[in-house]
Short mmCIF file of C-alpha atoms in Angstrom, two decimals:
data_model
loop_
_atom_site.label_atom_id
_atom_site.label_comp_id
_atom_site.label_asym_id
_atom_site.label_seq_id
_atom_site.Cartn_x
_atom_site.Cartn_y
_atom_site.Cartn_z
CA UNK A 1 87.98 40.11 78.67
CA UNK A 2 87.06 38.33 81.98
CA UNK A 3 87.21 40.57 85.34
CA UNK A 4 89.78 37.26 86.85
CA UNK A 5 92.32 38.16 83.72
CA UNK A 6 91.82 41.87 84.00
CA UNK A 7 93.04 41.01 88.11
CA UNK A 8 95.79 38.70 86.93
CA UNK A 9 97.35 41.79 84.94
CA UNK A 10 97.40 44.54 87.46
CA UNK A 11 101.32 45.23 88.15
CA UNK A 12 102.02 43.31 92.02
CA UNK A 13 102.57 47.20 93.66
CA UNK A 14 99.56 49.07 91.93
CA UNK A 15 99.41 51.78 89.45
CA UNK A 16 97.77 54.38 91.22
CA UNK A 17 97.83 54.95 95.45
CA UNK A 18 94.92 55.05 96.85
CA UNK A 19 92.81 54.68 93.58
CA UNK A 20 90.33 52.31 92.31
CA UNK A 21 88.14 52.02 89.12
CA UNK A 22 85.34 50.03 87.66
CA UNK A 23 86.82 47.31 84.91
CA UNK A 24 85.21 46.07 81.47
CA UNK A 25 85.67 43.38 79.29
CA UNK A 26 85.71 45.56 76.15
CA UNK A 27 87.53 49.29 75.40
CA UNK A 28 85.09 52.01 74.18
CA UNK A 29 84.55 52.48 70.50
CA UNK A 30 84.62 55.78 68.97
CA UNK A 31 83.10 56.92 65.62
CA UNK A 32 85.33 57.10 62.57
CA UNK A 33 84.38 60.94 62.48
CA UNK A 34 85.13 60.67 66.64
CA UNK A 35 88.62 59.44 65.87
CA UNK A 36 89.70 61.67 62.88
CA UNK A 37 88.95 64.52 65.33
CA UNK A 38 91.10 63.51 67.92
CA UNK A 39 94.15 62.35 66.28
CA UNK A 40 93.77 65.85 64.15
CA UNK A 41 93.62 68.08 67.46
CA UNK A 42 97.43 67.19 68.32
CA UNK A 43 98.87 69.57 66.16
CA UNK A 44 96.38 73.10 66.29
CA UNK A 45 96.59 72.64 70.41
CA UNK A 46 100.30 72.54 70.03
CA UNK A 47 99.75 75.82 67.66
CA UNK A 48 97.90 77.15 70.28
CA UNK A 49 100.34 76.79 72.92
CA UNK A 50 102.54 78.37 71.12
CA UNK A 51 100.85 81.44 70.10
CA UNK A 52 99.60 81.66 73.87
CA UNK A 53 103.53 81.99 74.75
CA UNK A 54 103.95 84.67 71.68
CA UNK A 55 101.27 86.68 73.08
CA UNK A 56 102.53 86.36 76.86
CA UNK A 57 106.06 87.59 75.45
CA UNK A 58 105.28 90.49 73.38
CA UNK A 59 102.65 91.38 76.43
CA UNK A 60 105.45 91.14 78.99
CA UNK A 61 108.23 93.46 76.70
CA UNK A 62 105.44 96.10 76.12
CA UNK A 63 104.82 95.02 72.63
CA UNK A 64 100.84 94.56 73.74
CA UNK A 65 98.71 95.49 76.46
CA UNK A 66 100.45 94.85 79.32
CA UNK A 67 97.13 93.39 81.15
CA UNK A 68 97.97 90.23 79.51
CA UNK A 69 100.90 89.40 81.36
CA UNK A 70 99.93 91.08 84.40
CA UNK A 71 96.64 88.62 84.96
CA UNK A 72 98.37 85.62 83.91
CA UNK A 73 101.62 86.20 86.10
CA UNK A 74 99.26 87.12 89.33
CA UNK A 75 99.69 85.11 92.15
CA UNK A 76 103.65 83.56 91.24
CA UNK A 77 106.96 84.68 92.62
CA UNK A 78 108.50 87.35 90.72
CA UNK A 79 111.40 85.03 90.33
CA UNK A 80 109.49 82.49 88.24
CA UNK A 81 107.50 85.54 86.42
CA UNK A 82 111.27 87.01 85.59
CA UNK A 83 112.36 83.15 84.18
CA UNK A 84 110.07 82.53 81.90
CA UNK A 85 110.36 85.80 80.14
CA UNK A 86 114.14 85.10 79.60
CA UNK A 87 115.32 85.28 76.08
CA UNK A 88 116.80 81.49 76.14
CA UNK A 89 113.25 80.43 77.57
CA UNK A 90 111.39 82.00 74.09
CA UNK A 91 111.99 78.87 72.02
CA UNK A 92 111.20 75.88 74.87
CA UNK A 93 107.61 74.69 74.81
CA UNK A 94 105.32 72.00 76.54
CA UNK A 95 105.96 68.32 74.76
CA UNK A 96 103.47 66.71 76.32
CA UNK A 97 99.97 67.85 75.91
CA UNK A 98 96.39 66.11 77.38
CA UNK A 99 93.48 67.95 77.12
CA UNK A 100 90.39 66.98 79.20
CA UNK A 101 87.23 66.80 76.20
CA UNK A 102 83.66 66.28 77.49
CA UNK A 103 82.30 63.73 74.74
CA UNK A 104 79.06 65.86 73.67
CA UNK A 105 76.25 65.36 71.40
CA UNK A 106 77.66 66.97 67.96
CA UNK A 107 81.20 66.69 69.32
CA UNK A 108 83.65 67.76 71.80
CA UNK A 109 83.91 70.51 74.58
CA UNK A 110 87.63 71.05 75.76
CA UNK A 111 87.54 71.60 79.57
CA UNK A 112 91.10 71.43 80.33
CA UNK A 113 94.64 71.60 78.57
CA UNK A 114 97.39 69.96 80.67
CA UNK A 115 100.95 69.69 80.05
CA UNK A 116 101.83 67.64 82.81
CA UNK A 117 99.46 65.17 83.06
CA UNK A 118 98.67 62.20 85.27
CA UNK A 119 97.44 58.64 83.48
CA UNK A 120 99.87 57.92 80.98
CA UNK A 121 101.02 54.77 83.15
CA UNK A 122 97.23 54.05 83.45
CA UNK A 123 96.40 54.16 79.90
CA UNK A 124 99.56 52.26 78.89
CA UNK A 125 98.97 49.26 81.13
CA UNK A 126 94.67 49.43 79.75
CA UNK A 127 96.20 49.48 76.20
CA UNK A 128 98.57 46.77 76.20
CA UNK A 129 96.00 44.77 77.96
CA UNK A 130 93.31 45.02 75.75
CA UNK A 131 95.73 45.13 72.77
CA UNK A 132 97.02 41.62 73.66
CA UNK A 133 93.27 40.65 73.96
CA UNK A 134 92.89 41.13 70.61
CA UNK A 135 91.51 44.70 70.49
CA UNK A 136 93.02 47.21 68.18
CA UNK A 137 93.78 49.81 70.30
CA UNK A 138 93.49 53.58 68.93
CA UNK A 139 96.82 55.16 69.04
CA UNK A 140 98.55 51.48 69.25
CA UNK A 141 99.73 48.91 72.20
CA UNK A 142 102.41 51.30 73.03
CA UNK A 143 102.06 54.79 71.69
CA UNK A 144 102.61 56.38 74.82
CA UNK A 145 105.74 54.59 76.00
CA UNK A 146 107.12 55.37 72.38
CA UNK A 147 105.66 59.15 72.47
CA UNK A 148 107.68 59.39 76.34
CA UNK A 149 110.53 57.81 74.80
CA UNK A 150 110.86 60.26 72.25
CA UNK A 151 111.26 63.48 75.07
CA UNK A 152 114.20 61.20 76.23
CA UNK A 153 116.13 59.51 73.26
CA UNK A 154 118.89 58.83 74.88
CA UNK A 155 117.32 57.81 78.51
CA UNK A 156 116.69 60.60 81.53
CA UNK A 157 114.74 60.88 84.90
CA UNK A 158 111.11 61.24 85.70
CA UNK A 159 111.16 63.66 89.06
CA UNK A 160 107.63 62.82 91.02
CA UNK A 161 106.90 65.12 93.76
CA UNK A 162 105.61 63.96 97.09
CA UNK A 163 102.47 66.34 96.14
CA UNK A 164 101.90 63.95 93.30
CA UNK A 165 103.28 60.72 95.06
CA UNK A 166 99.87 58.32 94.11
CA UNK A 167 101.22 58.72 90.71
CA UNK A 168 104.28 57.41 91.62
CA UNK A 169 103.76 53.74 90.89
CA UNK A 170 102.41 54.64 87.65
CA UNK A 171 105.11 56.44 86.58
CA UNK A 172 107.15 54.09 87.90
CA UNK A 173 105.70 51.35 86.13
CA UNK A 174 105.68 53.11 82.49
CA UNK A 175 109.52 54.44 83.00
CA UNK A 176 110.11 50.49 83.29
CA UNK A 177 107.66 50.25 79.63
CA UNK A 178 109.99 53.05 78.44
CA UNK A 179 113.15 51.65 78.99
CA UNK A 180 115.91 51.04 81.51
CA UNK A 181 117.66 54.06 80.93
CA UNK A 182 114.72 55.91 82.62
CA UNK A 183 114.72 56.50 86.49
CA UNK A 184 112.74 58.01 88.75
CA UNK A 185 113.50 60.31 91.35
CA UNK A 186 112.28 62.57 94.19
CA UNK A 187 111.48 65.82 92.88
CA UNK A 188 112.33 67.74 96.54
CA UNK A 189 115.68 66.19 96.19
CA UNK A 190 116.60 66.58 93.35
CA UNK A 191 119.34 68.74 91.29
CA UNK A 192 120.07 70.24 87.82
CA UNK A 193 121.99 68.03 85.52
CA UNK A 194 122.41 67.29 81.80
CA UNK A 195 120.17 64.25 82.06
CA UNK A 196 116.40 64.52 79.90
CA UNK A 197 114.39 65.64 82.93
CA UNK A 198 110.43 64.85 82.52
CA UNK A 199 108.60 67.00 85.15
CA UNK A 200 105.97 65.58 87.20
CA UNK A 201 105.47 68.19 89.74
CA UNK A 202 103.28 71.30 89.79
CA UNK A 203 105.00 74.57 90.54
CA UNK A 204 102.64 76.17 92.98
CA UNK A 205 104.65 73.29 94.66
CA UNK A 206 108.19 75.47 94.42
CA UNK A 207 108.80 75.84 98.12
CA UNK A 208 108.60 72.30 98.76
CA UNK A 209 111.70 71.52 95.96
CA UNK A 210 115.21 72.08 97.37
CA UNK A 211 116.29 73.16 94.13
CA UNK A 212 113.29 74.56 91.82
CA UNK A 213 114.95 77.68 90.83
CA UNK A 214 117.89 75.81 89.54
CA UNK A 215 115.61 72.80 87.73
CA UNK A 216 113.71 75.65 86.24
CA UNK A 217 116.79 76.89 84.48
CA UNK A 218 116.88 73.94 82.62
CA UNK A 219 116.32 73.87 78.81
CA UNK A 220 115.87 69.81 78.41
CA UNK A 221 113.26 70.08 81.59
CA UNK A 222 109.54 69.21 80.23
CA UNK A 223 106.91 71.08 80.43
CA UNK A 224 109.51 74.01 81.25
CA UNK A 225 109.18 76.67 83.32
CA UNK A 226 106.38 78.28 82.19
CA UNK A 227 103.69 78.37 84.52
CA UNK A 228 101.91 81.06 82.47
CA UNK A 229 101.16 78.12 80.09
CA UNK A 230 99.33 76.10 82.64
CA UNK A 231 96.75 78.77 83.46
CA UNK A 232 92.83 77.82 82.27
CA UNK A 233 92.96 81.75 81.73
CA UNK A 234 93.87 80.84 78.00
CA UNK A 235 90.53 79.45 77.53
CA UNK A 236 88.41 82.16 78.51
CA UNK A 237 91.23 84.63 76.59
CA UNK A 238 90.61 82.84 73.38
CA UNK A 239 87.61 84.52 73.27
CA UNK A 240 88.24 87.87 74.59
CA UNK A 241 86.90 89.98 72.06
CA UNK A 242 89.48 92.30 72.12
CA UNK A 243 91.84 90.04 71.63
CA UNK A 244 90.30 88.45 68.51
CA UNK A 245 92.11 90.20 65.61
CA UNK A 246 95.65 89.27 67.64
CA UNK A 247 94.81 85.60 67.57
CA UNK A 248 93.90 85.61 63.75
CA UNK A 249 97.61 86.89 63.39
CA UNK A 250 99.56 84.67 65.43
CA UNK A 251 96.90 81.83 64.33
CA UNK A 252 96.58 79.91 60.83
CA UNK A 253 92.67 80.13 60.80
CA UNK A 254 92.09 76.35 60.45
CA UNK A 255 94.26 76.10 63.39
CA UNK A 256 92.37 78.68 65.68
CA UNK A 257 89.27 77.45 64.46
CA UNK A 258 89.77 74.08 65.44
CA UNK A 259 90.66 74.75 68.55
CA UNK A 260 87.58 76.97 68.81
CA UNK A 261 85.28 74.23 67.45
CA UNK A 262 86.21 72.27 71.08
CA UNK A 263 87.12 74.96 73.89
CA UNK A 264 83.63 76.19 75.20
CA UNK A 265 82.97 80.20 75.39
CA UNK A 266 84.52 81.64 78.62
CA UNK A 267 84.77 84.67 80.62
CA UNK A 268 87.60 85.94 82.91
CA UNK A 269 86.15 87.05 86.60
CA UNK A 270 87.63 90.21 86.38
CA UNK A 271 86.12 92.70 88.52
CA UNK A 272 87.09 95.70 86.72
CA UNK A 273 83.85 97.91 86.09
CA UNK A 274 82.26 98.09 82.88
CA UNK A 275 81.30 101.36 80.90
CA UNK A 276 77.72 101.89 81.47
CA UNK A 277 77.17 100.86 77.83
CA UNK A 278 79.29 97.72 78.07
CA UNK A 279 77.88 94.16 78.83
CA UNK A 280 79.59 90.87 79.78
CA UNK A 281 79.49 89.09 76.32
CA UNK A 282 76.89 86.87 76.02
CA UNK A 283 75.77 87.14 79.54
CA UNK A 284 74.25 90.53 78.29
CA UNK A 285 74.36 92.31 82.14
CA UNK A 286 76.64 94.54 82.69
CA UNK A 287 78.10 92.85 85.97
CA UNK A 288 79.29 89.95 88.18
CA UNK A 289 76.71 91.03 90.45
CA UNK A 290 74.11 90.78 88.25
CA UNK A 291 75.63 86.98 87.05
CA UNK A 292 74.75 86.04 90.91
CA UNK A 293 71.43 86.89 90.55
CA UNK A 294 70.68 84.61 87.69
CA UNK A 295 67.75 81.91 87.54
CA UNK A 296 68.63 77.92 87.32
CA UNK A 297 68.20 78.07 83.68
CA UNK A 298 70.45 80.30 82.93
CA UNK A 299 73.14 79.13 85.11
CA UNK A 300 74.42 76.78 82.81
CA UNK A 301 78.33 77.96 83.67
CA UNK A 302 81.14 76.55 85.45
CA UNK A 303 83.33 78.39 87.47
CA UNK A 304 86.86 77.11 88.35
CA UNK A 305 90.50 78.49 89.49
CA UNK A 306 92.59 79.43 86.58
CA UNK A 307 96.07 77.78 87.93
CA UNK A 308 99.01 77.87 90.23
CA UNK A 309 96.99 76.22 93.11
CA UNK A 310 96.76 72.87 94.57
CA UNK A 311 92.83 73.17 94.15
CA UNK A 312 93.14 73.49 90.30
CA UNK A 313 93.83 69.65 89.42
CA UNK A 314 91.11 66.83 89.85
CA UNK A 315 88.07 69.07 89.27
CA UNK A 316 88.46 70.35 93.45
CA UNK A 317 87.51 74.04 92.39
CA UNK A 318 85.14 73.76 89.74
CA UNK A 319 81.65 74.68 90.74
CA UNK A 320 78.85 73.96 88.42
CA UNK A 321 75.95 76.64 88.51
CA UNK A 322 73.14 74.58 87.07
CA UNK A 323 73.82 72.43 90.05
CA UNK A 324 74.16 74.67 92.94
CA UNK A 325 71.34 76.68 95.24
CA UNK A 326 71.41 80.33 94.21
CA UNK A 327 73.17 81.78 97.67
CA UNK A 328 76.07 79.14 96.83
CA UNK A 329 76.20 80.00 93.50
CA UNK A 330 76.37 83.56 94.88
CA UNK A 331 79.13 83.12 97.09
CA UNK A 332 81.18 81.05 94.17
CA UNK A 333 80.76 84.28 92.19
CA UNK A 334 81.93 86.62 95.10
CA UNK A 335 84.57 84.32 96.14
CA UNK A 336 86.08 84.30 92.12
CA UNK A 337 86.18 87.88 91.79
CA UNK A 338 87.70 88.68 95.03
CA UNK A 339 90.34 86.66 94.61
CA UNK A 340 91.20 88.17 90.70
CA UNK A 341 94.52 89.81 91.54
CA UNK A 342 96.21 87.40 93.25
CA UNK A 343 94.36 83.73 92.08
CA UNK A 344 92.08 84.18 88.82
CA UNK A 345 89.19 82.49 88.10
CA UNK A 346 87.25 81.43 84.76
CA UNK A 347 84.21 81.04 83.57
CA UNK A 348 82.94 79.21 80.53
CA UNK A 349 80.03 77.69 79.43
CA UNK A 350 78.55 74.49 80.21
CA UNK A 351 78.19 71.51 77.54
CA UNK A 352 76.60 68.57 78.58
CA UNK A 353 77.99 65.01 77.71
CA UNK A 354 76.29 62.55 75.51
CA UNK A 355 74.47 59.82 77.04
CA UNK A 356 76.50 56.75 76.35
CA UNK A 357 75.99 53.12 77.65
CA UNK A 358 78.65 50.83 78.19
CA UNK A 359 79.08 47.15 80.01
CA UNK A 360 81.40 47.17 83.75
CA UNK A 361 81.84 44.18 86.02
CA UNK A 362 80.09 44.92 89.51
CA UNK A 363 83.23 44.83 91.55
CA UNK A 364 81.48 43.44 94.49
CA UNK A 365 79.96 40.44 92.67
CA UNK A 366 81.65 40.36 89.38
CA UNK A 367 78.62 40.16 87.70
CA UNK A 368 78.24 42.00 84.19
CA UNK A 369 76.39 45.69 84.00
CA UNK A 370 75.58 48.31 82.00
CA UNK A 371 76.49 51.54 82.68
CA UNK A 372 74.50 54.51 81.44
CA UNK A 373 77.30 57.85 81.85
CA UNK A 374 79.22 60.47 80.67
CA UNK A 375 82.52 59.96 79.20
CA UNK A 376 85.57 62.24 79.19
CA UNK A 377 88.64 61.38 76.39
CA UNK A 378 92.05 62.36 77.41
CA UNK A 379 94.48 61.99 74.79
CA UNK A 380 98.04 62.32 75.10
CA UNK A 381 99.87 63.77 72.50
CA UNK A 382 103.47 64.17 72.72
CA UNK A 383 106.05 66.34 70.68
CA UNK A 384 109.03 64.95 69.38
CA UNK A 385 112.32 67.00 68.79
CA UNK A 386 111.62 67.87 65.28
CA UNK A 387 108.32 70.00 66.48
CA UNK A 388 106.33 67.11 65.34
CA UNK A 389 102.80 66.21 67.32
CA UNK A 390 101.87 62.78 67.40
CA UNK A 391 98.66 61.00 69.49
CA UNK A 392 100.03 58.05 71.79
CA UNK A 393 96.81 57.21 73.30
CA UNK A 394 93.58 58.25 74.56
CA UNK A 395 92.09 57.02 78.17
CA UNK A 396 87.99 57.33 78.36
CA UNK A 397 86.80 58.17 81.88
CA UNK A 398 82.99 56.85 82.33
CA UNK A 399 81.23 57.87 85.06
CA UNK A 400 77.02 57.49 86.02
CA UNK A 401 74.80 59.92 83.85
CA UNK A 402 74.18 61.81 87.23
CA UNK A 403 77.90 62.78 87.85
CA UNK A 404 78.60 66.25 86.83
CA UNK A 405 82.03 66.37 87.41
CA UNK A 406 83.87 63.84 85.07
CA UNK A 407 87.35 62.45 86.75
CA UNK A 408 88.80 59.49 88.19
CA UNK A 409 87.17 57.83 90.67
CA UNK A 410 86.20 54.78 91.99
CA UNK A 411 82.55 54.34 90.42
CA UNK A 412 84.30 55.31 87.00
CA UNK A 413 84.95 53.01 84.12
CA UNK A 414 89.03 53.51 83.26
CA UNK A 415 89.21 52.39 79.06
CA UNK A 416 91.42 52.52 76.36
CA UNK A 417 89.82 53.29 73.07
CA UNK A 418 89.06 51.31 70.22
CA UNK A 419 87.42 53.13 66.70
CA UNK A 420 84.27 51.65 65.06
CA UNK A 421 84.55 49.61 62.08
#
């Protein structure tokens, strides 16, 4: 595609405020084995989800440890901690799922798992374009307008908060892909009703909406009420060893192995003292303290908030130790733990991404280039009424090899994806 015809397309009021990417005439190509993975991940991450809420619940009646609960409610109102253990709440899950993956050298590392994601008006408009190029676009022309459709059959509202208001024109541009039975609206404005409600506002945000407490009691809101669900703390619990026989039970193994095939090992930055025989797995010291102290080398860990915070969207917390002088990498440490009981913090392990090259227009002289960068899939999976999990798209983010942190921004390459033949 030419950079003029990529121009020509761009809806007249934007997609994104205040956003900009780098263009390219040609979507990036994943490996058969690439694709099989992703359009298989759908369905264990929607497992997961769910036996993440199973464990919350029984945690939060007594049934287990009652730590569980207590770290991932810390921080929240106790009226939202008190709705989302409701009985009538037990059976309404996330239908939208994106998780961030980290292309890597043998596969993928899962940084992220978000249920109420940015980009799907983004991905739509880079799909269709490149579909009606000729490309064959991986998850179709329009798999996410028909996945969004499907949390709406019979039409609804999209409620954008003025927190999230640069995604407005993208979400106002795929509710028009969607159909005209979708409208937008002002999430600090708006009220409970019978109308499909898709949610695009955070709830560390609650203050802010007139009526949150009453939008939360809806059943046909998505992602519902439960904030628990939307804490990174899930990744670094996965792998809590004493919590490893629990998720074998609420777990099919190929499931839970899946999903531990792509989430890297993690730690929660609890400051609770060890026995003097115990040792931070894998870290083998017996301390946080003794984590500061560690060289460059073995640094290779990112720290980041868990949730409920405006800080934990867009990669603004996460701190990359490899990359940091030792008395900031300190202070990240100190700063983490401190703030355990009332905003938790993860750890997990750093995987590098794969070296990829692809071409970009230079957007000052529209000359052809070739990027060499990191690239970060984000598919979008959505689940229809029946409990069924189907991929709609996938949006690659390229950014320059010497970017750690892999997001939007303006020296990125924004791509559908296309799958090798």
């Amino acid at each position: 595609m030419e950079l003029q015809e990529i121009k020509a397309a761009i809806p007249e009021y934007g997609l994104r405020q205040g956003a900009d990417w780098l263009y390219s005439p040609e979507p990036f190509k994943l490996s058969k084995r690439e694709a099989r993975m992703v359009k298989s991940l759908g369905h264990p991450l929607a497992q997961f989800q769910k036996a993440s809420d199973n464990i919350y619940q029984r945690s939060a009646m007594g049934r287990l440890p009652k730590w569980i609960s207590g770290v991932l409610d810390a921080g929240k109102p106790e009226w939202m901690v008190q709705h989302q253990q409701q009985v009538g709440m037990r059976e309404v899950m996330p239908r939208v799922i994106r998780p961030d993956l980290i292309l890597t050298e043998d596969g993928f590392a899962l940084t992220e798992l978000d249920s109420v994601p940015g980009g799907m008006g983004i991905t739509t408009w880079l799909s269709q374009m490149y579909s009606d190029a000729g490309f064959e676009i991986f998850g179709g022309r329009d798999g996410v307008p028909q996945g969004f459709r499907s949390l709406m059959p019979d039409g609804g509202r999209i409620l954008v908060s003025e927190e999230s208001a640069d995604y407005r024109p993208e979400m106002e541009w795929l509710a028009q892909q969607v159909g005209a039975d979708i409208q937008v609206e002002t999430a600090e404005s708006a009220t409970a009703g019978d109308a499909d409600t898709y949610r695009f506002f955070e709830w560390f945000d609650w203050e802010n909406i007139s009526h949150a407490k009453e939008l939360a009691g809806m059943l046909n809101l998505t992602s519902p009420c439960k904030p628990h669900l939307e804490e990174k703390l899930w990744l670094a619990l996965l792998w809590t060893p004493a919590l490893q026989g629990l998720w074998q039970e609420v777990m099919r193994g190929k499931h839970l192995q899946r999903v531990k095939d792509v989430v890297p090992f993690g730690w929660m930055m609890d400051p609770q003292e060890l026995p003097p025989h115990a040792a931070l797995p894998r870290l083998g010291v017996h301390s946080w303290n003794e984590v500061k102290k560690f060289s460059q080398t073995e640094r290779r860990l990112v720290v980041k908030i868990s949730g409920f915070s405006e800080l934990a969207w867009g990669s603004k917390s996460v701190q990359i130790g490899h990359d940091m002088p030792r008395d900031e990498w300190a202070s990240a440490i100190e700063t983490a733990v401190s703030q355990f009981n009332t905003q938790p913090w993860v750890m997990q392990e750093y995987h590098a991404g794969r070296i990829v090259e692809h071409p970009y227009y230079d957007p000052e002289s529209g000359e052809l280039r070739m990027m060499k960068g990191r690239v970060r899939l984000c598919p979008y999976y959505f689940v229809d009424g029946k409990g069924q999990t189907s991929l709609g798209g996938t949006l690659a983010t390229i950014v320059p090899a010497d970017k750690k942190k892999i997001h939007g921004m303006k020296d990125g390459i924004l791509l559908p994806c296309v799958v090798e033949e």
